Short mmCIF file of C-alpha atoms and ligand atoms in Angstrom, two decimals:
data_model
loop_
_atom_site.label_atom_id
_atom_site.label_comp_id
_atom_site.label_asym_id
_atom_site.label_seq_id
_atom_site.Cartn_x
_atom_site.Cartn_y
_atom_site.Cartn_z
CA UNK A 1151 42.51 13.36 1.56
CA UNK A 1152 41.24 9.77 1.66
CA UNK A 1153 40.13 8.36 -1.66
CA UNK A 1154 38.29 5.50 0.03
CA UNK A 1155 34.82 4.97 -1.44
CA UNK A 1156 31.91 5.70 0.90
CA UNK A 1157 30.62 2.46 2.44
CA UNK A 1158 27.61 1.01 0.64
CA UNK A 1159 24.49 1.29 2.77
CA UNK A 1160 22.95 -2.08 3.63
CA UNK A 1161 19.18 -2.00 3.42
CA UNK A 1162 16.67 -4.67 4.42
CA UNK A 1163 13.13 -4.46 3.06
CA UNK A 1164 10.41 -6.53 4.74
CA UNK A 1165 7.61 -7.92 2.59
CA UNK A 1166 6.98 -10.11 -0.40
CA UNK A 1167 4.80 -8.40 -2.97
CA UNK A 1168 5.07 -6.17 -6.01
CA UNK A 1169 5.23 -3.11 -3.74
CA UNK A 1170 8.37 -4.47 -2.08
CA UNK A 1171 9.83 -5.41 -5.48
CA UNK A 1172 9.27 -1.81 -6.63
CA UNK A 1173 10.77 -0.45 -3.40
CA UNK A 1174 13.80 -2.71 -3.68
CA UNK A 1175 14.46 -1.74 -7.32
CA UNK A 1176 14.03 1.96 -6.56
CA UNK A 1177 16.41 1.85 -3.60
CA UNK A 1178 18.88 -0.34 -5.51
CA UNK A 1179 19.08 2.29 -8.29
CA UNK A 1180 20.17 4.99 -5.83
CA UNK A 1181 23.47 6.74 -6.56
CA UNK A 1182 24.46 5.65 -3.04
CA UNK A 1183 24.88 2.09 -4.45
CA UNK A 1184 23.24 0.22 -1.60
CA UNK A 1185 23.17 -3.50 -1.08
CA UNK A 1186 19.46 -4.29 -0.88
CA UNK A 1187 18.07 -7.44 0.78
CA UNK A 1188 14.40 -8.41 0.90
CA UNK A 1189 12.87 -10.68 3.56
CA UNK A 1190 11.22 -12.92 2.60
CA UNK A 1191 10.76 -11.50 -0.92
CA UNK A 1192 9.74 -13.84 -3.72
CA UNK A 1193 11.33 -15.72 -6.63
CA UNK A 1194 10.83 -12.78 -8.97
CA UNK A 1195 12.78 -10.45 -6.66
CA UNK A 1196 15.41 -13.17 -6.16
CA UNK A 1197 15.94 -13.27 -9.95
CA UNK A 1198 16.27 -9.50 -10.25
CA UNK A 1199 19.95 -8.66 -10.83
CA UNK A 1200 19.39 -5.13 -9.50
CA UNK A 1201 18.50 -6.44 -6.05
CA UNK A 1202 21.99 -7.63 -5.27
CA UNK A 1203 21.50 -8.72 -1.68
CA UNK A 1204 18.73 -11.03 -2.85
CA UNK A 1205 15.99 -12.62 -0.78
CA UNK A 1206 16.39 -13.79 2.78
CA UNK A 1207 14.10 -16.62 3.96
CA UNK A 1208 12.93 -14.88 7.14
CA UNK A 1209 9.38 -13.75 7.79
CA UNK A 1210 8.55 -10.50 9.59
CA UNK A 1211 7.23 -12.48 12.57
CA UNK A 1212 10.62 -14.12 13.19
CA UNK A 1213 11.98 -11.29 15.29
CA UNK A 1214 15.10 -13.02 16.64
CA UNK A 1215 16.15 -14.17 13.18
CA UNK A 1216 15.63 -10.68 11.79
CA UNK A 1217 17.68 -9.12 14.58
CA UNK A 1218 20.53 -11.52 14.06
CA UNK A 1219 20.41 -10.96 10.26
CA UNK A 1220 20.61 -7.20 10.83
CA UNK A 1221 23.58 -7.75 13.08
CA UNK A 1222 25.54 -10.15 10.86
CA UNK A 1223 24.87 -8.15 7.68
CA UNK A 1224 25.45 -4.73 9.25
CA UNK A 1225 22.02 -3.51 8.14
CA UNK A 1226 21.90 0.30 8.24
CA UNK A 1227 18.17 0.59 7.71
CA UNK A 1228 15.08 -1.62 7.65
CA UNK A 1229 12.11 -0.53 5.54
CA UNK A 1230 8.82 -2.25 6.36
CA UNK A 1231 6.43 -2.84 3.44
CA UNK A 1232 3.11 -4.31 4.65
CA UNK A 1233 0.86 -3.23 7.52
CA UNK A 1234 0.72 -6.51 9.47
CA UNK A 1235 4.25 -6.36 10.93
CA UNK A 1236 3.86 -2.63 11.67
CA UNK A 1237 0.60 -3.20 13.52
CA UNK A 1238 2.26 -6.11 15.27
CA UNK A 1239 5.06 -3.89 16.63
CA UNK A 1240 8.06 -4.77 14.46
CA UNK A 1241 9.33 -1.18 14.68
CA UNK A 1242 9.25 -1.30 18.48
CA UNK A 1243 11.20 -4.59 18.47
CA UNK A 1244 13.88 -3.46 16.00
CA UNK A 1245 14.28 0.00 17.51
CA UNK A 1246 14.66 -1.44 21.02
CA UNK A 1247 17.60 -3.46 19.67
CA UNK A 1248 19.17 -0.36 18.14
CA UNK A 1249 18.24 -1.16 14.51
CA UNK A 1250 17.13 1.85 12.48
CA UNK A 1251 13.78 1.28 10.85
CA UNK A 1252 11.29 3.24 8.76
CA UNK A 1253 7.71 2.85 9.95
CA UNK A 1254 5.46 3.79 12.87
CA UNK A 1255 5.60 2.09 16.26
CA UNK A 1256 2.69 -0.19 17.13
CA UNK A 1257 0.79 2.49 19.05
CA UNK A 1258 0.92 4.88 16.07
CA UNK A 1259 0.09 2.08 13.61
CA UNK A 1260 -3.37 1.98 15.20
CA UNK A 1261 -4.16 4.58 12.58
CA UNK A 1262 -4.58 1.60 10.26
CA UNK A 1263 -5.22 -1.26 12.69
CA UNK A 1264 -8.24 0.46 14.26
CA UNK A 1265 -10.72 2.47 12.22
CA UNK A 1266 -12.21 3.73 15.49
CA UNK A 1267 -8.80 5.07 16.57
CA UNK A 1268 -8.42 6.78 13.18
CA UNK A 1269 -11.90 8.32 13.40
CA UNK A 1270 -11.23 9.64 16.92
CA UNK A 1271 -7.95 11.20 15.82
CA UNK A 1272 -9.71 12.77 12.82
CA UNK A 1273 -12.49 14.10 15.04
CA UNK A 1274 -10.10 15.74 17.49
CA UNK A 1275 -7.88 17.10 14.71
CA UNK A 1276 -10.82 18.46 12.71
CA UNK A 1277 -9.95 16.37 9.64
CA UNK A 1278 -12.82 16.04 7.14
CA UNK A 1279 -14.20 12.50 6.93
CA UNK A 1280 -17.55 10.70 6.60
CA UNK A 1281 -19.83 11.09 9.63
CA UNK A 1282 -19.85 7.93 11.73
CA UNK A 1283 -20.93 6.14 14.86
CA UNK A 1284 -20.11 2.82 16.49
CA UNK A 1285 -22.69 0.08 16.47
CA UNK A 1286 -24.02 -1.01 19.88
CA UNK A 1287 -22.86 -4.43 21.00
CA UNK A 1288 -26.35 -5.78 21.81
CA UNK A 1289 -28.20 -6.97 18.72
CA UNK A 1290 -31.41 -5.31 19.85
CA UNK A 1291 -29.81 -1.88 20.23
CA UNK A 1292 -27.79 -2.33 17.05
CA UNK A 1293 -30.98 -3.14 15.13
CA UNK A 1294 -32.65 0.01 16.47
CA UNK A 1295 -29.62 2.03 15.44
CA UNK A 1296 -29.62 0.51 11.95
CA UNK A 1297 -33.33 1.33 11.60
CA UNK A 1298 -32.44 5.03 11.95
CA UNK A 1299 -29.73 4.95 9.25
CA UNK A 1300 -29.94 6.54 5.83
CA UNK A 1301 -29.25 3.89 3.16
CA UNK A 1302 -26.99 3.18 1.41
CA UNK A 1303 -24.37 3.52 4.16
CA UNK A 1304 -21.12 1.77 4.98
CA UNK A 1305 -20.40 -0.77 7.72
CA UNK A 1306 -16.79 -1.29 8.67
CA UNK A 1307 -14.96 -3.81 10.78
CA UNK A 1308 -12.74 -1.87 13.16
CA UNK A 1309 -9.62 -4.03 12.77
CA UNK A 1310 -7.39 -5.29 9.97
CA UNK A 1311 -9.35 -7.27 7.40
CA UNK A 1312 -7.01 -7.41 4.41
CA UNK A 1313 -8.85 -4.53 2.71
CA UNK A 1314 -12.14 -6.47 2.82
CA UNK A 1315 -13.61 -4.98 5.97
CA UNK A 1316 -15.84 -2.27 4.43
CA UNK A 1317 -19.35 -3.07 3.22
CA UNK A 1318 -21.68 -0.75 1.36
CA UNK A 1319 -25.16 -1.75 2.52
CA UNK A 1320 -28.38 -0.74 0.77
CA UNK A 1321 -30.99 -1.79 3.32
CA UNK A 1322 -31.37 -2.79 6.94
CA UNK A 1323 -31.57 -6.43 5.80
CA UNK A 1324 -28.13 -6.07 4.12
CA UNK A 1325 -26.78 -4.36 7.23
CA UNK A 1326 -28.02 -7.11 9.57
CA UNK A 1327 -26.50 -9.69 7.27
CA UNK A 1328 -23.08 -7.95 7.57
CA UNK A 1329 -23.45 -7.71 11.35
CA UNK A 1330 -24.12 -11.48 11.42
CA UNK A 1331 -21.03 -12.18 9.30
CA UNK A 1332 -18.83 -10.02 11.53
CA UNK A 1333 -20.17 -10.84 14.95
CA UNK A 1334 -21.62 -14.35 14.69
CA UNK A 1335 -19.65 -16.00 11.85
CA UNK A 1336 -16.70 -13.80 12.89
CA UNK A 1337 -15.24 -13.86 9.38
CA UNK A 1338 -12.49 -11.47 10.48
CA UNK A 1339 -12.23 -12.75 14.07
CA UNK A 1340 -11.71 -10.02 16.68
CA UNK A 1341 -11.26 -7.41 13.92
CA UNK A 1342 -15.05 -7.42 13.47
CA UNK A 1343 -16.02 -7.15 17.13
CA UNK A 1344 -16.33 -3.37 16.90
CA UNK A 1345 -18.34 -2.14 13.90
CA UNK A 1346 -18.49 1.41 12.59
CA UNK A 1347 -21.44 2.79 10.64
CA UNK A 1348 -20.44 5.48 8.17
CA UNK A 1349 -22.12 7.90 5.84
CA UNK A 1350 -21.64 6.87 2.19
CA UNK A 1351 -19.40 9.34 0.40
CA UNK A 1352 -19.81 9.94 -3.30
CA UNK A 1353 -17.08 11.12 -5.64
CA UNK A 1354 -13.79 10.10 -7.16
CA UNK A 1355 -11.12 8.39 -5.07
CA UNK A 1356 -7.56 9.61 -4.75
CA UNK A 1357 -4.53 8.09 -3.05
CA UNK A 1358 -2.01 10.46 -1.53
CA UNK A 1359 1.18 9.12 0.03
CA UNK A 1360 4.34 10.53 1.52
CA UNK A 1361 7.20 10.07 3.93
CA UNK A 1362 7.21 11.79 7.29
CA UNK A 1363 9.30 12.06 10.44
CA UNK A 1364 6.26 13.39 12.30
CA UNK A 1365 6.85 17.04 11.39
CA UNK A 1366 8.27 17.27 7.93
CA UNK A 1367 6.25 15.63 5.13
CA UNK A 1368 7.68 14.72 1.73
CA UNK A 1369 4.92 13.84 -0.71
CA UNK A 1370 5.01 11.35 -3.55
CA UNK A 1371 3.01 12.14 -6.68
CA UNK A 1372 -0.71 11.55 -6.24
CA UNK A 1373 -2.19 8.35 -7.62
CA UNK A 1374 -5.42 6.56 -8.28
CA UNK A 1375 -6.09 2.91 -7.54
CA UNK A 1376 -8.44 0.75 -9.63
CA UNK A 1377 -9.90 -1.43 -6.90
CA UNK A 1378 -12.52 -3.46 -8.68
CA UNK A 1379 -11.75 -6.65 -10.58
CA UNK A 1380 -13.28 -5.21 -13.76
CA UNK A 1381 -14.73 -1.91 -14.94
CA UNK A 1382 -18.16 -3.17 -13.85
CA UNK A 1383 -19.02 -1.43 -10.56
CA UNK A 1384 -20.67 -4.61 -9.36
CA UNK A 1385 -17.46 -6.66 -9.76
CA UNK A 1386 -15.64 -7.65 -6.55
CA UNK A 1387 -13.23 -5.40 -4.70
CA UNK A 1388 -9.61 -6.52 -4.92
CA UNK A 1389 -6.32 -5.38 -3.42
CA UNK A 1390 -6.03 -3.17 -6.52
CA UNK A 1391 -5.86 -4.12 -10.22
CA UNK A 1392 -3.88 -1.12 -11.40
CA UNK A 1393 -2.97 2.49 -10.70
CA UNK A 1394 -2.09 5.69 -12.44
CA UNK A 1395 0.10 8.51 -11.20
CA UNK A 1396 -0.43 11.38 -10.99
CA UNK A 1397 -4.19 11.31 -10.58
CA UNK A 1398 -5.86 13.60 -13.14
CA UNK A 1399 -8.07 14.81 -10.27
CA UNK A 1400 -5.21 16.20 -8.19
CA UNK A 1401 -4.51 19.87 -8.89
CA UNK A 1402 -1.68 21.72 -7.10
CA UNK A 1403 -4.38 23.52 -5.03
CA UNK A 1404 -5.92 20.22 -3.97
CA UNK A 1405 -2.49 18.88 -3.06
CA UNK A 1406 -1.86 21.95 -0.95
CA UNK A 1407 -5.22 21.51 0.76
CA UNK A 1408 -4.52 17.83 1.53
CA UNK A 1409 -1.21 18.78 3.09
CA UNK A 1410 -2.50 21.68 5.16
CA UNK A 1411 -5.97 20.44 6.14
CA UNK A 1412 -5.30 16.72 6.51
CA UNK A 1413 -1.64 15.69 6.79
CA UNK A 1414 -0.40 18.54 9.00
CA UNK A 1415 -3.27 18.34 11.55
CA UNK A 1416 -2.97 14.54 11.57
CA UNK A 1417 0.74 14.61 12.44
CA UNK A 1418 0.21 17.30 15.05
CA UNK A 1419 -2.67 15.42 16.67
CA UNK A 1420 -0.76 12.14 16.72
CA UNK A 1421 2.07 13.89 18.59
CA UNK A 1422 -0.30 15.65 20.96
CA UNK A 1423 -2.06 12.40 21.81
CA UNK A 1424 1.27 10.70 22.53
CA UNK A 1425 1.58 8.74 19.28
CA UNK A 1426 4.28 10.60 17.31
CA UNK A 1427 4.22 9.24 13.78
CA UNK A 1428 7.12 8.39 11.50
CA UNK A 1429 7.16 6.37 8.31
CA UNK A 1430 5.20 6.27 5.12
CA UNK A 1431 1.66 7.52 5.34
CA UNK A 1432 -1.15 6.78 2.90
CA UNK A 1433 -4.24 8.94 2.81
CA UNK A 1434 -7.21 7.42 0.97
CA UNK A 1435 -9.55 10.23 -0.05
CA UNK A 1436 -12.96 10.69 -1.58
CA UNK A 1437 -13.23 13.92 -3.56
CA UNK A 1438 -16.78 14.89 -2.67
CA UNK A 1439 -18.77 17.95 -3.72
CA UNK A 1440 -17.98 19.35 -0.24
CA UNK A 1441 -14.23 18.86 -0.70
CA UNK A 1442 -11.80 16.01 -0.02
CA UNK A 1443 -12.76 13.67 2.82
CA UNK A 1444 -10.62 10.92 4.31
CA UNK A 1445 -11.77 7.34 3.70
CA UNK A 1446 -8.85 5.73 5.46
CA UNK A 1447 -5.27 6.09 6.59
CA UNK A 1448 -2.75 3.37 5.94
CA UNK A 1449 0.53 3.28 7.79
CA UNK A 1450 2.47 2.04 4.77
CA UNK A 1451 2.67 2.54 1.05
CA UNK A 1452 -0.22 1.38 -1.13
CA UNK A 1453 -0.10 -1.57 -3.49
CA UNK A 1454 -0.33 -1.06 -6.53
CA UNK A 1455 0.03 2.75 -6.11
CA UNK A 1456 3.67 2.38 -5.05
CA UNK A 1457 4.60 0.69 -8.30
CA UNK A 1458 3.22 3.73 -10.16
CA UNK A 1459 4.72 6.50 -8.00
CA UNK A 1460 8.20 5.19 -7.19
CA UNK A 1461 11.45 5.58 -8.99
CA UNK A 1462 10.12 7.49 -11.95
CA UNK A 1463 11.96 9.99 -14.08
CA UNK A 1464 12.55 13.30 -12.34
CA UNK A 1465 11.99 12.09 -8.79
CA UNK A 1466 14.60 12.52 -6.06
CA UNK A 1467 16.59 9.81 -4.33
CA UNK A 1468 14.28 7.97 -1.97
CA UNK A 1469 17.18 6.13 -0.33
CA UNK A 1470 18.91 9.39 0.53
CA UNK A 1471 15.65 10.70 2.05
CA UNK A 1472 15.17 7.51 4.09
CA UNK A 1473 18.74 7.52 5.39
CA UNK A 1474 18.48 11.21 6.29
CA UNK A 1475 15.20 10.55 8.06
CA UNK A 1476 16.76 7.72 10.06
CA UNK A 1477 19.35 10.24 11.27
CA UNK A 1478 16.67 12.77 12.21
CA UNK A 1479 17.51 15.04 9.27
CA UNK A 1480 14.57 14.68 6.91
CA UNK A 1481 13.92 18.42 6.93
CA UNK A 1482 17.34 18.95 5.33
CA UNK A 1483 16.53 16.67 2.38
CA UNK A 1484 16.61 18.87 -0.71
CA UNK A 1485 15.01 16.56 -3.29
CA UNK A 1486 11.44 16.14 -4.45
CA UNK A 1487 10.05 12.60 -4.50
CA UNK A 1488 7.33 13.51 -7.01
CA UNK A 1489 7.93 12.32 -10.54
CA UNK A 1490 7.38 14.04 -13.82
CA UNK A 1491 5.41 12.40 -16.59
CA UNK A 1492 2.63 9.85 -16.34
CA UNK A 1493 3.00 6.36 -14.93
CA UNK A 1494 0.53 3.53 -15.36
CA UNK A 1495 0.63 0.23 -13.47
CA UNK A 1496 -1.36 -2.78 -14.65
CA UNK A 1497 -1.76 -5.84 -12.42
CA UNK A 1498 -2.17 -9.32 -13.86
CA UNK A 1499 -3.97 -11.74 -11.55
CA UNK A 1500 -4.59 -15.48 -11.47
CA UNK A 1501 -7.69 -17.32 -12.33
CA UNK A 1502 -10.31 -17.10 -9.56
CA UNK A 1503 -8.82 -13.99 -7.87
CA UNK A 1504 -10.01 -12.52 -5.51
CA UNK A 1505 -12.43 -15.26 -4.43
CA UNK A 1506 -10.59 -18.58 -4.89
CA UNK A 1507 -7.14 -18.29 -6.32
CA UNK A 1508 -5.85 -20.88 -8.79
CA UNK A 1509 -2.11 -21.55 -8.38
CA UNK A 1510 0.45 -23.49 -10.40
CA UNK A 1511 -0.36 -22.26 -13.94
CA UNK A 1512 2.63 -21.81 -16.21
CA UNK A 1513 3.50 -18.15 -16.83
CA UNK A 1514 4.55 -17.86 -20.45
CA UNK A 1515 6.82 -15.02 -21.59
CA UNK A 1516 8.07 -13.85 -18.20
CA UNK A 1517 11.74 -14.74 -18.70
CA UNK A 1518 11.79 -12.67 -21.89
CA UNK A 1519 9.91 -9.78 -20.30
CA UNK A 1520 12.28 -9.68 -17.31
CA UNK A 1521 15.23 -9.65 -19.71
CA UNK A 1522 13.67 -6.76 -21.65
CA UNK A 1523 14.48 -4.29 -18.86
CA UNK A 1524 10.78 -3.53 -18.40
CA UNK A 1525 9.47 -2.41 -15.01
CA UNK A 1526 7.98 -5.74 -13.95
CA UNK A 1527 7.23 -6.20 -10.27
CA UNK A 1528 6.63 -9.75 -9.10
CA UNK A 1529 4.28 -10.94 -6.37
CA UNK A 1530 2.30 -14.20 -6.39
CA UNK A 1531 4.59 -16.35 -8.51
CA UNK A 1532 7.40 -18.87 -8.15
CA UNK A 1533 10.17 -20.34 -10.26
CA UNK A 1534 10.35 -24.09 -10.77
CA UNK A 1535 14.08 -24.65 -11.30
CA UNK A 1536 13.72 -28.32 -12.36
CA UNK A 1537 11.25 -27.47 -15.10
CA UNK A 1538 12.82 -24.05 -15.77
CA UNK A 1539 9.43 -22.37 -15.72
CA UNK A 1540 7.56 -19.65 -13.85
CA UNK A 1541 4.29 -20.61 -12.16
CA UNK A 1542 1.46 -18.58 -10.67
CA UNK A 1543 1.46 -18.84 -6.87
CA UNK A 1544 -0.97 -16.21 -5.58
CA UNK A 1545 -3.75 -13.77 -6.47
CA UNK A 1546 -2.02 -10.72 -7.86
CA UNK A 1547 0.82 -12.33 -9.82
CA UNK A 1548 2.72 -9.34 -11.16
CA UNK A 1549 2.51 -5.64 -12.01
CA UNK A 1550 3.90 -3.95 -15.09
CA UNK A 1551 4.58 -0.20 -15.14
CA UNK A 1552 5.25 2.18 -18.01
CA UNK A 1553 5.93 5.89 -17.91
CA UNK A 1554 5.61 8.47 -20.68
CA UNK A 1555 5.05 12.16 -21.25
CA UNK A 1556 1.34 11.59 -21.76
CA UNK A 1557 -1.11 9.26 -20.07
CA UNK A 1558 -2.23 7.82 -23.43
CA UNK A 1559 1.29 6.90 -24.38
CA UNK A 1560 1.95 5.31 -20.98
CA UNK A 1561 -1.28 3.30 -21.33
CA UNK A 1562 -0.30 2.08 -24.77
CA UNK A 1563 3.14 1.02 -23.58
CA UNK A 1564 2.01 -0.69 -20.42
CA UNK A 1565 -0.52 -2.83 -22.29
CA UNK A 1566 2.00 -3.70 -25.02
CA UNK A 1567 4.38 -4.94 -22.28
CA UNK A 1568 1.70 -6.66 -20.19
CA UNK A 1569 0.38 -8.61 -23.16
CA UNK A 1570 3.76 -10.32 -23.48
CA UNK A 1571 2.99 -12.56 -20.49
CA UNK A 1572 0.05 -14.87 -20.13
CA UNK A 1573 -1.25 -17.93 -18.29
CA UNK A 1574 -4.43 -19.95 -18.11
CA UNK A 1575 -7.26 -17.89 -16.66
CA UNK A 1576 -5.21 -14.66 -16.45
CA UNK A 1577 -7.28 -11.66 -15.29
CA UNK A 1578 -6.27 -8.14 -16.25
CA UNK A 1579 -8.32 -4.96 -16.55
CA UNK A 1580 -8.12 -3.38 -19.96
CA UNK A 1581 -9.19 0.12 -18.86
CA UNK A 1582 -6.46 1.26 -16.44
CA UNK A 1583 -5.79 4.88 -17.23
P1 AMP B 1426 -11.48 0.93 3.71
O1 AMP B 1426 -11.87 -0.42 4.18
O2 AMP B 1426 -11.78 2.01 4.65
O3 AMP B 1426 -10.09 0.86 3.21
O4 AMP B 1426 -12.33 1.22 2.39
C1 AMP B 1426 -12.22 0.40 1.25
C2 AMP B 1426 -12.99 1.02 0.12
O5 AMP B 1426 -14.39 1.08 0.46
C3 AMP B 1426 -12.61 2.45 -0.18
O6 AMP B 1426 -11.51 2.56 -1.03
C4 AMP B 1426 -13.88 2.97 -0.84
O7 AMP B 1426 -13.94 2.52 -2.19
C5 AMP B 1426 -14.97 2.26 -0.07
N1 AMP B 1426 -15.43 3.11 1.06
C6 AMP B 1426 -15.00 3.06 2.34
N2 AMP B 1426 -15.63 3.97 3.09
C7 AMP B 1426 -16.51 4.59 2.29
C8 AMP B 1426 -17.47 5.64 2.47
N3 AMP B 1426 -17.67 6.20 3.66
N4 AMP B 1426 -18.17 6.04 1.40
C9 AMP B 1426 -17.99 5.48 0.20
N5 AMP B 1426 -17.11 4.48 -0.05
C10 AMP B 1426 -16.38 4.04 0.98
N1 LIG B 1427 -4.25 0.01 -2.90
C1 LIG B 1427 -4.81 0.21 -1.64
C2 LIG B 1427 -3.99 -0.20 -0.51
O1 LIG B 1427 -2.81 -0.51 -0.65
O2 LIG B 1427 -4.49 -0.23 0.61
#
């Protein structure tokens, strides 16, 4: 019998935020001892001793460079973090060159890149969602349509808008203002050319994510995102200022219902329509008095939800699941990716976020926090080697996660850890969890 050790899998993660830092740490901790690379990553990931492959200065749009990196480093699997490269067809490009990759092809990624596509799929699959229509392209007809609406309602840009494309409008004047921004000022370019008008749903929001090969679906624990900058409902929407997992709203019955009434029909319909889906899938839900209704699908993991759901005590080996999926064997994966306990993720953001981000402020305490073996996931920051200091370099600077048997204990721990770093103008919600 050979006593040669199994070869270490070589994994390349694409992306540069806290979500990708969490993914890279989770995969790096696998008993399969992978070598994990992140492209382009960030200075925080580059300083993480767990992520042994380190960061590779290649962006997801540099297809030739990525292909040659995969070749020279014998990459076994590419995992794509953000939506932009997926919607841009990175999976098609890598797969065509024989590189195994987790994520949907461009045609299937329309589930996120076009809200109209997602609504049509939901309509034909019978998936519960807010009632909707598309706004006529002539201003005169659109105005007539908006006169018939029940307010408040929601206007949505069809395309990718960095999470800023949905507007709750309270009057026809508000609605016409949004139409002007989208169609005349074109604040999101072509993404705002088609506008959807949606019924306003009321309830609590829930994020539900999993991994699928198009048939088999492996769920992560449920989670809840805290989207607003502060606890004030009038404060601006952000990419997410924190998350908890599991969501206290998600009972086993609800989870079952989401799987059978939403995920299963979605995957079946995508196949039927010629868009078989594989990759991570994110279902954003509103828990209304009539039951759960889909707000949106994302074709990737959520940020900051991922930081809260991944790699926690009691969960299976995500790397093993991903490798099995890449070999067409996901259904044989025996583990459960849901964690036990309660995880809380708190995001710390720079001054001015999300409107005008202030960069270059010294981050005090980060070196010590990173050395403390805390779950710190870096995003908008950089390391100044000459001055030996960390500086803010983006909106959401870092996420800290703590897990405990109870939510209260996890909250206490995460805030004790988070308060060890600070910078001028730091913004952090104090009510996550
Ligand atoms: P989306 O742009 O679809 O990702 O939605 C962003 C956020 O807008 C959601 O997380 C909700 O908070 C809110 N939202 C979107 N659609 C609706 C709706 N139909 N009713 C109520 N809130 C909504
Ligand atoms: N946290 C919401 C998202 O990632 O879209």
